[in-house]
Short mmCIF file of C-alpha atoms in Angstrom, two decimals:
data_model
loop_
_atom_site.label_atom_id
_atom_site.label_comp_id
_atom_site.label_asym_id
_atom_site.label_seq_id
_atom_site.Cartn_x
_atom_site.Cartn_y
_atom_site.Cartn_z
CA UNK A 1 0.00 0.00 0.00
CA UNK A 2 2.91 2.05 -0.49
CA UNK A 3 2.83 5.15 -2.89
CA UNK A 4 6.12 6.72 -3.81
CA UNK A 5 6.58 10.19 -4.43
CA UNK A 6 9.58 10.89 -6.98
CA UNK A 7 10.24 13.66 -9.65
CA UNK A 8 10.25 17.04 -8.23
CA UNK A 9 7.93 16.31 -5.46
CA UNK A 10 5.50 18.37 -3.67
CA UNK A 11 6.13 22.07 -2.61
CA UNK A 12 6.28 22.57 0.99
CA UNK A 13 3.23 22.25 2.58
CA UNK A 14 1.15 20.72 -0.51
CA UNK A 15 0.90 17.01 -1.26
CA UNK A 16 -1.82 14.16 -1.26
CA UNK A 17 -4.14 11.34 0.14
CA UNK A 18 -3.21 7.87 -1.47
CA UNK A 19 -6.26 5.10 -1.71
CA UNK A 20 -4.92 1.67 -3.07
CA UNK A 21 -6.90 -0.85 -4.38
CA UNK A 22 -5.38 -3.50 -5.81
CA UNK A 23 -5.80 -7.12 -4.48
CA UNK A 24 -3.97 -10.65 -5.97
CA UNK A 25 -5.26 -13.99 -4.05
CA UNK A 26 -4.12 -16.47 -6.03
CA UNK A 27 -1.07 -17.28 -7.75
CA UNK A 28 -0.32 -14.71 -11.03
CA UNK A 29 -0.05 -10.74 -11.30
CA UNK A 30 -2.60 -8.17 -11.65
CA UNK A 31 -1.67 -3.80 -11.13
CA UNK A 32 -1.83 -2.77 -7.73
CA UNK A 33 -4.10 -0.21 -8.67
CA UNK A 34 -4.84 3.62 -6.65
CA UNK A 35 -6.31 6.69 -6.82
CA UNK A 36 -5.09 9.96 -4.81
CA UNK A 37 -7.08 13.16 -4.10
CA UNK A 38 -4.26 16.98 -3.67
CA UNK A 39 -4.49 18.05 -0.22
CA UNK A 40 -6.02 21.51 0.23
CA UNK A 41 -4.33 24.06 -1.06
CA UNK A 42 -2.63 21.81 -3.36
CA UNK A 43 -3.21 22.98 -7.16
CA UNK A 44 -2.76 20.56 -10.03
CA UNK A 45 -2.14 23.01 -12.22
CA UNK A 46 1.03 23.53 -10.40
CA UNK A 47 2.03 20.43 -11.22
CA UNK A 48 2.67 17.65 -14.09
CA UNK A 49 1.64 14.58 -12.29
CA UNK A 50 2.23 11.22 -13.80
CA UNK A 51 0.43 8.08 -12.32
CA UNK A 52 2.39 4.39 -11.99
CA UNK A 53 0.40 1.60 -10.78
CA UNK A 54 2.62 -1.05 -9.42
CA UNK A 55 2.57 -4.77 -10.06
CA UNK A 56 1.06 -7.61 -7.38
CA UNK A 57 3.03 -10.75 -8.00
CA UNK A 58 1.81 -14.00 -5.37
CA UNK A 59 4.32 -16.96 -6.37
CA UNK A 60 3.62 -20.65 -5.18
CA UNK A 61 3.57 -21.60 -1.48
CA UNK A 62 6.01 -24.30 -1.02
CA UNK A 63 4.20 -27.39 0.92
CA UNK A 64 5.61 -30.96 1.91
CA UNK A 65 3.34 -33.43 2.24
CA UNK A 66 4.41 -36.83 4.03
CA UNK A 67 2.84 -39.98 2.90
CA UNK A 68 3.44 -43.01 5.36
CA UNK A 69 1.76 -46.75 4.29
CA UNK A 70 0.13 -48.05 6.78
CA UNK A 71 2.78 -51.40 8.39
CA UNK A 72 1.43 -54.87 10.36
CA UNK A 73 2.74 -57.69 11.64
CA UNK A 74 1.07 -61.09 12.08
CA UNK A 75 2.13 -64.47 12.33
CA UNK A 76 1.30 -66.79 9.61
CA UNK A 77 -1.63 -68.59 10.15
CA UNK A 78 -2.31 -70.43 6.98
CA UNK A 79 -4.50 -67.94 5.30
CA UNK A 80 -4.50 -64.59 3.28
CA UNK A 81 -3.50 -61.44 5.08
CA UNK A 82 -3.68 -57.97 4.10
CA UNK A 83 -2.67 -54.06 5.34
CA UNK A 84 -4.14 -51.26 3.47
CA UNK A 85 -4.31 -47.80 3.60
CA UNK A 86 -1.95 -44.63 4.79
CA UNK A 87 -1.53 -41.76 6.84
CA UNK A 88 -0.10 -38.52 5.73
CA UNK A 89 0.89 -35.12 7.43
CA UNK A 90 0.99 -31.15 5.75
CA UNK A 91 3.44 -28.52 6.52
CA UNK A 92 1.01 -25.90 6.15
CA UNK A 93 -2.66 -25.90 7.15
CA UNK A 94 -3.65 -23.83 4.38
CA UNK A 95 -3.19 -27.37 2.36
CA UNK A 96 -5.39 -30.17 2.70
CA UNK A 97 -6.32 -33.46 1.38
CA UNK A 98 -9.01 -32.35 -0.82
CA UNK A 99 -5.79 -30.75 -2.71
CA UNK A 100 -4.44 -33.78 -3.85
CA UNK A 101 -5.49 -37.15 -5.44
CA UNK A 102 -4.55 -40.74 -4.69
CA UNK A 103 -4.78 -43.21 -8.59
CA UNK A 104 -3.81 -47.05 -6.94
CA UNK A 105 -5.03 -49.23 -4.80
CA UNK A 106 -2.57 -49.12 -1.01
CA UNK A 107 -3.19 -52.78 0.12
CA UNK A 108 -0.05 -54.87 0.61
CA UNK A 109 -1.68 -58.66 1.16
CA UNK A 110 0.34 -62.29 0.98
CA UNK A 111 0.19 -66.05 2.99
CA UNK A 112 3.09 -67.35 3.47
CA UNK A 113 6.01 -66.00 6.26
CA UNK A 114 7.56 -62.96 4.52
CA UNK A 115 7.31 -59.17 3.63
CA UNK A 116 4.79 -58.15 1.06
CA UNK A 117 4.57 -54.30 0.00
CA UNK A 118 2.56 -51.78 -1.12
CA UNK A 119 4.54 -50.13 -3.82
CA UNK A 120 3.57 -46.66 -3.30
CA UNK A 121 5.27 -44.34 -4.99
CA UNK A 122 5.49 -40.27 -5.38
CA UNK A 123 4.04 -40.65 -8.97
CA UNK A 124 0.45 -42.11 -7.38
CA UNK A 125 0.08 -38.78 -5.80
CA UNK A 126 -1.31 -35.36 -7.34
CA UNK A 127 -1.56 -32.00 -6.61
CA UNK A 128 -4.67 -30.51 -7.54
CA UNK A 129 -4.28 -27.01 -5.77
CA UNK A 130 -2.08 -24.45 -8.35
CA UNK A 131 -1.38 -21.51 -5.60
CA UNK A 132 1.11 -24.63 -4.21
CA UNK A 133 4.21 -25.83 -4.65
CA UNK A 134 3.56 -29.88 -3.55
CA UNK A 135 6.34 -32.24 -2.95
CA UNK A 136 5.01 -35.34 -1.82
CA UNK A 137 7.65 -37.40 0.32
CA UNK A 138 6.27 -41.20 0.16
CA UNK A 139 7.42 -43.94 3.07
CA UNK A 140 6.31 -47.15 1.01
CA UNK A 141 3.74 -49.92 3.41
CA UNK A 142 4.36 -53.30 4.06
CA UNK A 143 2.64 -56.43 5.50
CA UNK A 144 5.41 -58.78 7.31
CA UNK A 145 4.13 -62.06 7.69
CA UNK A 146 5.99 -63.94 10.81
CA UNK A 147 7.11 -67.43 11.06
CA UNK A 148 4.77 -69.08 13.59
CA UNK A 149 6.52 -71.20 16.36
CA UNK A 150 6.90 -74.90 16.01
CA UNK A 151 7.85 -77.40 18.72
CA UNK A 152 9.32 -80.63 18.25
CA UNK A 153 9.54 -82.70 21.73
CA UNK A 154 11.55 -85.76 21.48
CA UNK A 155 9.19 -88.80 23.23
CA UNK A 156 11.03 -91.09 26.02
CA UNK A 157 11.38 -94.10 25.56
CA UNK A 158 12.91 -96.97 27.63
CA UNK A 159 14.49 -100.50 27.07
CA UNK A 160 15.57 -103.20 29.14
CA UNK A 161 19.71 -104.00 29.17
CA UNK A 162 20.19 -106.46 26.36
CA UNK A 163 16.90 -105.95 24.13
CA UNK A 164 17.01 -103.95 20.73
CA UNK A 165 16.22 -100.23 20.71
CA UNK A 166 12.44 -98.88 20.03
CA UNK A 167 11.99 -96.15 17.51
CA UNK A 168 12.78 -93.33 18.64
CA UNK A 169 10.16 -90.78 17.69
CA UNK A 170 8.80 -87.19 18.83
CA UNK A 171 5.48 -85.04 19.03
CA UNK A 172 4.86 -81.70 16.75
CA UNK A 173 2.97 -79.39 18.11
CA UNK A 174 2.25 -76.24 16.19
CA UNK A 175 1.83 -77.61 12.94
CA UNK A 176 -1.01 -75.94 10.89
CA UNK A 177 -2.81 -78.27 7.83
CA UNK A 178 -1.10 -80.48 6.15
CA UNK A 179 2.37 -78.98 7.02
CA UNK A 180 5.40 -80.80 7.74
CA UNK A 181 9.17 -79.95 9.44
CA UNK A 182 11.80 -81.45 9.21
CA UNK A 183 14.30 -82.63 11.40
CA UNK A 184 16.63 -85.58 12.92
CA UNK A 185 16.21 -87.65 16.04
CA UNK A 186 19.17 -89.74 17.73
CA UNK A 187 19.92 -90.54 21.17
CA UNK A 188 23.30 -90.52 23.06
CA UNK A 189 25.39 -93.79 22.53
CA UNK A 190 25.61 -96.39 25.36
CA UNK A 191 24.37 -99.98 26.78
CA UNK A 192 24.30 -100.43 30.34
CA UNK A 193 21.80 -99.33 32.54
CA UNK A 194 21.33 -95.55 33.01
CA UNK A 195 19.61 -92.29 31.31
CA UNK A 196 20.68 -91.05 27.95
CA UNK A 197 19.55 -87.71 25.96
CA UNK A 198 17.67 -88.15 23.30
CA UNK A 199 18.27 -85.26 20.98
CA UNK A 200 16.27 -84.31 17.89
CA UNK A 201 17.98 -81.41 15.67
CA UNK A 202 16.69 -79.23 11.88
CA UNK A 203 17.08 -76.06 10.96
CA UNK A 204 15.51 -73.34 13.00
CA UNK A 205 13.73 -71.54 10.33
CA UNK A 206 11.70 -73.52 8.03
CA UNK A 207 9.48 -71.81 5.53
CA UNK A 208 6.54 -70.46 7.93
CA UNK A 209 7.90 -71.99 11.16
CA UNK A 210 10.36 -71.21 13.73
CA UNK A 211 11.16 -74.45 14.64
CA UNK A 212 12.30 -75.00 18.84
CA UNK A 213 13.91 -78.57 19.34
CA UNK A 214 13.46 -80.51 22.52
CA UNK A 215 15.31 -83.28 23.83
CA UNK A 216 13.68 -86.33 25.61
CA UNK A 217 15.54 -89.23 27.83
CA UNK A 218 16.06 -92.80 26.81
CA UNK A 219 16.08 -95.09 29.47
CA UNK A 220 18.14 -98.44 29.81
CA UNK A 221 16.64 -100.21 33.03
CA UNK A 222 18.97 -104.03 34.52
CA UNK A 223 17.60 -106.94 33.10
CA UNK A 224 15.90 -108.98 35.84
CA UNK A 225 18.58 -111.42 37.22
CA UNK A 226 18.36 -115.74 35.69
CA UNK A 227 16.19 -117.92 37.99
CA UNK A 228 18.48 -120.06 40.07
CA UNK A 229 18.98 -123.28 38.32
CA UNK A 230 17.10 -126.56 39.45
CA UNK A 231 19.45 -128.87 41.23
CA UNK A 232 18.46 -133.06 42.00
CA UNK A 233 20.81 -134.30 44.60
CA UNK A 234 22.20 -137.67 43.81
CA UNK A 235 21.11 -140.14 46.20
CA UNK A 236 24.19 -142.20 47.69
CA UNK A 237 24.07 -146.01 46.65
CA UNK A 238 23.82 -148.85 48.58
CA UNK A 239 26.34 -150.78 48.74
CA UNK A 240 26.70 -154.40 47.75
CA UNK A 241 27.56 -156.66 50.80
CA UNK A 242 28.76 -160.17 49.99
CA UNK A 243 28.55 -162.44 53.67
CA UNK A 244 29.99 -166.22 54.22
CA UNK A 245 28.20 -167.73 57.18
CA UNK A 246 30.26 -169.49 59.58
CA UNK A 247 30.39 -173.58 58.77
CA UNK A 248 30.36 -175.83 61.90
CA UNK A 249 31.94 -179.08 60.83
CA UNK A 250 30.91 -181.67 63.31
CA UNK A 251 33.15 -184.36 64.68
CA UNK A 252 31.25 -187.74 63.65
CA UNK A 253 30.53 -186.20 59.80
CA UNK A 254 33.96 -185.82 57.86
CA UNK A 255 32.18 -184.16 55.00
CA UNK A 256 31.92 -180.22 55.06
CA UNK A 257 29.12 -178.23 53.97
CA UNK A 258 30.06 -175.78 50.89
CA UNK A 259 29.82 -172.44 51.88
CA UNK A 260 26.95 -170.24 50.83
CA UNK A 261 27.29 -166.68 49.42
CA UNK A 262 24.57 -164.37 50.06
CA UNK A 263 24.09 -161.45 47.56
CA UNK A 264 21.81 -158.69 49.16
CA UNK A 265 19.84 -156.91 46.35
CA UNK A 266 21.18 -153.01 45.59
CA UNK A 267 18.91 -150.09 47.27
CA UNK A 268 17.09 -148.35 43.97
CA UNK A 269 18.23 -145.01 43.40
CA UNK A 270 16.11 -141.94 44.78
CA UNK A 271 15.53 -138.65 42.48
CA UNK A 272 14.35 -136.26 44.26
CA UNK A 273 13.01 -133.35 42.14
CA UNK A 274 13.28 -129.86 43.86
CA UNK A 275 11.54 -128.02 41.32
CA UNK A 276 8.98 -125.17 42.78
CA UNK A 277 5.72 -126.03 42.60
CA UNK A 278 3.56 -124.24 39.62
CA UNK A 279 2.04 -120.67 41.04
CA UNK A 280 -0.91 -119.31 38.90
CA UNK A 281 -0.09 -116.78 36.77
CA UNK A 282 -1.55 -113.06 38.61
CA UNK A 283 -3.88 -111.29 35.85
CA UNK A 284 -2.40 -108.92 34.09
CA UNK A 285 -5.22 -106.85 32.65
CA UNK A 286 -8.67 -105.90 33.62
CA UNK A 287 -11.87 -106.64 31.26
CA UNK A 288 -14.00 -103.40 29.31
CA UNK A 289 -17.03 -106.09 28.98
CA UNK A 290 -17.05 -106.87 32.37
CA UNK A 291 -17.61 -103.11 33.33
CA UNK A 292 -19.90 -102.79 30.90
CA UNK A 293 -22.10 -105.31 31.84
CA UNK A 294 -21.66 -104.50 35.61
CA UNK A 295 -22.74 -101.19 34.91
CA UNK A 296 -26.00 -101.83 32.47
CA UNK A 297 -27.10 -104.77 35.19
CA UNK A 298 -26.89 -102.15 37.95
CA UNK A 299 -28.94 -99.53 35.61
CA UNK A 300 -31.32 -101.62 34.47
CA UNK A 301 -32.37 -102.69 38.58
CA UNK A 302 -32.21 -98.82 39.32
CA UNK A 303 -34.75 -98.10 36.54
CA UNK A 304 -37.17 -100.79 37.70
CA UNK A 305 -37.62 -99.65 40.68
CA UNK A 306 -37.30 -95.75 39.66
CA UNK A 307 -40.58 -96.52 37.47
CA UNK A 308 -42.12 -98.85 40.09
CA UNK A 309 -42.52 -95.58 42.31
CA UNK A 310 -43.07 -93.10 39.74
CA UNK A 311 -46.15 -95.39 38.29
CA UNK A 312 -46.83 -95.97 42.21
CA UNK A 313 -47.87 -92.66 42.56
CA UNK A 314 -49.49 -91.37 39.41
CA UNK A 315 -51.74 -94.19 40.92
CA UNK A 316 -52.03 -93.20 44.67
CA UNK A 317 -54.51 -90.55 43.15
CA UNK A 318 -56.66 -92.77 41.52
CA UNK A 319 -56.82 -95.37 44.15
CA UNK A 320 -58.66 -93.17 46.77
CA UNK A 321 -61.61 -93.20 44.81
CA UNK A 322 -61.65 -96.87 44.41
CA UNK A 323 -61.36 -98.09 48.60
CA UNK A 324 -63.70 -100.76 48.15
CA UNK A 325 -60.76 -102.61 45.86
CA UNK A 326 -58.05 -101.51 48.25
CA UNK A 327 -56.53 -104.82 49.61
CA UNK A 328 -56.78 -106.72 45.92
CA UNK A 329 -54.86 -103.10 44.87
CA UNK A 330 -52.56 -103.37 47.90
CA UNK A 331 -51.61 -106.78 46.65
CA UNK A 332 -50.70 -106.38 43.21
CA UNK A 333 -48.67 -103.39 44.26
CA UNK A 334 -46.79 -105.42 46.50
CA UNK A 335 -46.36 -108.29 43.83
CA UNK A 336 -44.95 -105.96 41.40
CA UNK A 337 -42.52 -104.26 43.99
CA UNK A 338 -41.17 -108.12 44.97
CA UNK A 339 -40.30 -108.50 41.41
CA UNK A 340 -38.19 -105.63 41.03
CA UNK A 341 -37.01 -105.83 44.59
CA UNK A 342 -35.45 -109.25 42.77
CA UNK A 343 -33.93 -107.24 40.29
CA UNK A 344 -31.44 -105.92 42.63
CA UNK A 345 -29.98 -109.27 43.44
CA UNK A 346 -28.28 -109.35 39.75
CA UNK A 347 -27.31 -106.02 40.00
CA UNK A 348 -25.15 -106.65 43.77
CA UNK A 349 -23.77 -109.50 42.35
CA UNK A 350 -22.71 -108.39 39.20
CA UNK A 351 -20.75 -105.35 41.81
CA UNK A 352 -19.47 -107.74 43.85
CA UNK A 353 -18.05 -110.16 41.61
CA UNK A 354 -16.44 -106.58 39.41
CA UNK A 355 -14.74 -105.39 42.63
CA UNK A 356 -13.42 -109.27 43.84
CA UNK A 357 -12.05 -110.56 40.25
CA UNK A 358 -11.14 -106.90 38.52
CA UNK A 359 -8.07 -104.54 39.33
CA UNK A 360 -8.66 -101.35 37.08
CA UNK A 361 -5.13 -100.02 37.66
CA UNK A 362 -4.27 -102.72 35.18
CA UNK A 363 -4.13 -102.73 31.46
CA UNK A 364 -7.54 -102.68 29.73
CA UNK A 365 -8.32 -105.72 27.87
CA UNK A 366 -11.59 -106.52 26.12
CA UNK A 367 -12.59 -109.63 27.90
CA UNK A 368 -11.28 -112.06 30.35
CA UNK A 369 -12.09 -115.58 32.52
CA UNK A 370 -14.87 -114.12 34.58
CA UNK A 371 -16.44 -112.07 31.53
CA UNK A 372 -18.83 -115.29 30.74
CA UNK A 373 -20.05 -114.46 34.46
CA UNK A 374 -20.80 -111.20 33.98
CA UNK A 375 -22.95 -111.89 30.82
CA UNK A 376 -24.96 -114.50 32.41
CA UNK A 377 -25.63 -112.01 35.37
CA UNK A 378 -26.50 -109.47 32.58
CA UNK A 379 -29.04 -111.86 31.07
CA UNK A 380 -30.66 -112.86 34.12
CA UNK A 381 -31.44 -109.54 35.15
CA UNK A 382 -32.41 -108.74 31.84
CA UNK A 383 -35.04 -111.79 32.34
CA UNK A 384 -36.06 -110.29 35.87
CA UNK A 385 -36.72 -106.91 33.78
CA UNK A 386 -39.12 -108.32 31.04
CA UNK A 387 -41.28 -110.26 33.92
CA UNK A 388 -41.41 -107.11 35.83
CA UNK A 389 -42.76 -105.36 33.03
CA UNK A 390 -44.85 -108.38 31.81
CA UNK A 391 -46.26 -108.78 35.81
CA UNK A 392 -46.71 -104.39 35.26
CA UNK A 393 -48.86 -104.73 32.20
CA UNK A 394 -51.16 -107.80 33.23
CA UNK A 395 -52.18 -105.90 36.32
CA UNK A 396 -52.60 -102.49 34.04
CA UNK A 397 -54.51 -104.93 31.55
CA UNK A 398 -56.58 -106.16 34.99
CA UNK A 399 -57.35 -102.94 36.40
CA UNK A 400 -58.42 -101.48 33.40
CA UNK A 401 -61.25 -104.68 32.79
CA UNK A 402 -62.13 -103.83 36.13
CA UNK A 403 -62.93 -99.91 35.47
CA UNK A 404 -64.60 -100.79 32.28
CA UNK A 405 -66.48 -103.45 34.54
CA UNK A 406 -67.23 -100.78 37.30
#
C-alpha cells in the first residue's frame, strides 16, 4: 500500500491522500491499482503529475506433504493377510487433502512367512491445488508375515539291558494343515543301565515356522537277574555186601558143607526233584465287557424300581376313589414291587463279583475268565426286567377290565 513520491515532489506544505486498491489472491499478477485526491491548497495546475500503478506478484507456497503406508505384523496362520491404507501429514494448514489425489489401490496382502509391499510411490500422488508448490515425500507400506513357532519334543522311551532299541520318535505341536518340518532324532550312545539324551535337531527356520527342538531321555533299566537253576541231589548207593556164614563141621561127619554166598539186592536209586511247585499266573489286565455289563445290570435294577414308584404314585390318586378294591390293589402293588425288589440281586452280584475278580489299575483288555459271568448275570437280570414289566402290564390290563367293569 505504499505510494512513492519521486520527480520534483511536492512544494512545501502541498501534497496528497493515497487510496490503493489492488488485491492478488491467487497465484499470477494483476496492477496494484490507486487513486489519490491533492491536499487543500494543493493545485494541479502547479504540477505535471504522472500516475504508476505497481505490479502484485503472489508466487507458489512451497508445501511438503508426508505420505506413510500403513505397516502390520502377524504371524502366519495359513490364510490370506492384508494391510491397506496410509496416513499422511501437511506442513502448512492452508493445504489439505481435498488438494491432492490418490490413482492405486494401497493394500499390501500375501500367505506365506515374509514381507509383502505396497509399492507406493510419489508418482500415485497429485496435486490438484495451483497456488502450491507440492512435494510429496512417500514412506512405502508393508505387511510382514511372521514365522509361527513350532515345537518338536523328542518322546522317552525306555528299554531293558540287552533288548534292541524302540523307535525313537517325537510329538509336533504347532503344525497348521497339512504342514510338515523337518528334522533328525538320535539318542546318546551307550548300553548299560542308566539315562541317555535323546536329541532331535533341523534347521531353525523352516518356511513359515520357527522351529524350537526338545530333547527327551532314553532309558536303559537291569535286566531282571536268571532264575536259580534246578538242582536233584544224587542219592548215595547202597552198597553191595557179599557175607559167608560161619560152617560148623561136626566131629562124627567128615564131609563139610560148601559155603553159601549171600548177595543182598542193591537199594534203587532216589531222584528227588526240587523243582517249585507251579504258582498261577496273577492277571495282568482288567476286562472293558465286564464293566460294561456291571454297569448296564446295575442300571437296568435302578430303573425298575425308579418306574415302580413313579407309576406308584401317578396311581395313589386314583386309588382313593376306588377303597372298596383296596386290599386286591394293595396286593398287586406289593407283587410288582417283589419283582423288582429281585432285580437288585443281579445287579449286587454283578458289583461284587467286578470289585473281587477286577483290578482297574491294570491294562484294559476286552474280555477275560470271569467275563462269561458277567454276561450271564447281565441276562438274568435282563429276564427279571421283562417279567417285571410283563407282571406291570397284566395288572394295568386287569385294572383297566375292572374300570370298564365298574
Amino acid at each position: 500500500e505504499t505510494v512513492t513520491v519521486g520527480g520534483d515532489g511536492f512544494a512545501e506544505g502541498e501534497g496528497a491522500t493515497y487510496n490503493v486498491t489492488g488485491s492478488q489472491t491467487n497465484v499470477g499478477n494483476s496492477p496494484n491499482t490507486f487513486t489519490y485526491t491533492l491536499n487543500e491548497g494543493t493545485k494541479a495546475d502547479n504540477y505535471e503529475i504522472t500516475k504508476t500503478e505497481g505490479t502484485l506478484r503472489v508466487t507458489q507456497l512451497p508445501i511438503t506433504v508426508t505420505i506413510t503406508g500403513n505397516t502390520a505384523s502377524p504371524t502366519y496362520n495359513g490364510e490370506e493377510q492384508t494391510v491397506e491404507g496410509y496416513t499422511f501429514e501437511i506442513s502448512n494448514p492452508l493445504y489439505t487433502q481435498e488438494c491432492f489425489t490418490f490413482e492405486d489401490d494401497a493394500v499390501a496382502k500375501g500367505t506365506n512367512a515374509g514381507t509383502y509391499s505396497m509399492g507406493l510411490t510419489e508418482d500415485q500422488f497429485t496435486n490438484t491445488n495451483d497456488n502450491f508448490k507440492v512435494t510429496f515425500a512417500v514412506t512405502d507400506g508393508k505387511l510382514t508375515i511372521n514365522p509361527k513357532a513350532v515345537t518338536v519334543t523328542a518322546n522317552d522311551l525306555s528299554k531293558v539291558e540287552g533288548a534292541a532299541d524302540p523307535t525313537l520318535t517325537a510329538t509336533v505341536t504347532g503344525l497348521l494343515g497339512n504342514d510338515v518340518v523337518v528334522f533328525t532324532i538320535t539318542r546318546e550312545p551307550g548300553s548299560t543301565p542308566g539315562t541317555y539324551r535323546i536329541v532331535v535337531t533341523g534347521e531353525e527356520i523352516q518356511g513359515n515356522y520357527i522351529v524350537r527342538f526338545e530333547s527327551g531321555t532314553f532309558t536303559i533299566t537291569a535286566a531282571p537277574a536268571p532264575a536259580p537253576a534246578s538242582t536233584t541231589p544224587t542219592p548215595t548207593p547202597t552198597p553191595r555186601v557179599t557175607t559167608t556164614p560161619t560152617t560148623t563141621t561136626p566131629v562124627a561127619t567128615p564131609t563139610l558143607t560148601p559155603p553159601e554166598t549171600i548177595e543182598s539186592n542193591p537199594a534203587p536209586k532216589a531222584t528227588i526233584d526240587n523243582k517249585p511247585a507251579p504258582k498261577a499266573e496273577p492277571e495282568t489286565t482288567w476286562a472293558l465287557i465286564n464293566l460294561l455289563c456291571t454297569i448296564a445290570t446295575a442300571l437296568i435294577s435302578l430303573l425298575l424300581l425308579a418306574f415302580y414308584f413313579i407309576k406308584k404314585k401317578d396311581d395313589e390318586d386314583e386309588k382313593d376313589s376306588r377303597t372298596a378294591n383296596r386290599y386286591e390293589d394293595e396286593s398287586k402293588v406289593n407283587s410288582k414291587l417283589g419283582m423288582r425288589l429281585l432285580g437288585l440281586v443281579p445287579a449286587i452280584g454283578a458289583i461284587i463279583t467286578f470289585i473281587l475278580t477286577e483290578d482297574m489299575s491294570l491294562k484294559m483288555a476286552m474280555t477275560d475268565k470271569w467275563t462269561l459271568v458277567m454276561v450271564i448275570i447281565l441276562a438274568i437280570e435282563a429276564v427279571v426286567a421283562v417279567l417285571s414289566k410283563k407282571t406291570t402290564d397284566d395288572g394295568d390290563k386287569e385294572e383297566q377290565k375292572q374300570r370298564a367293569t365298574a
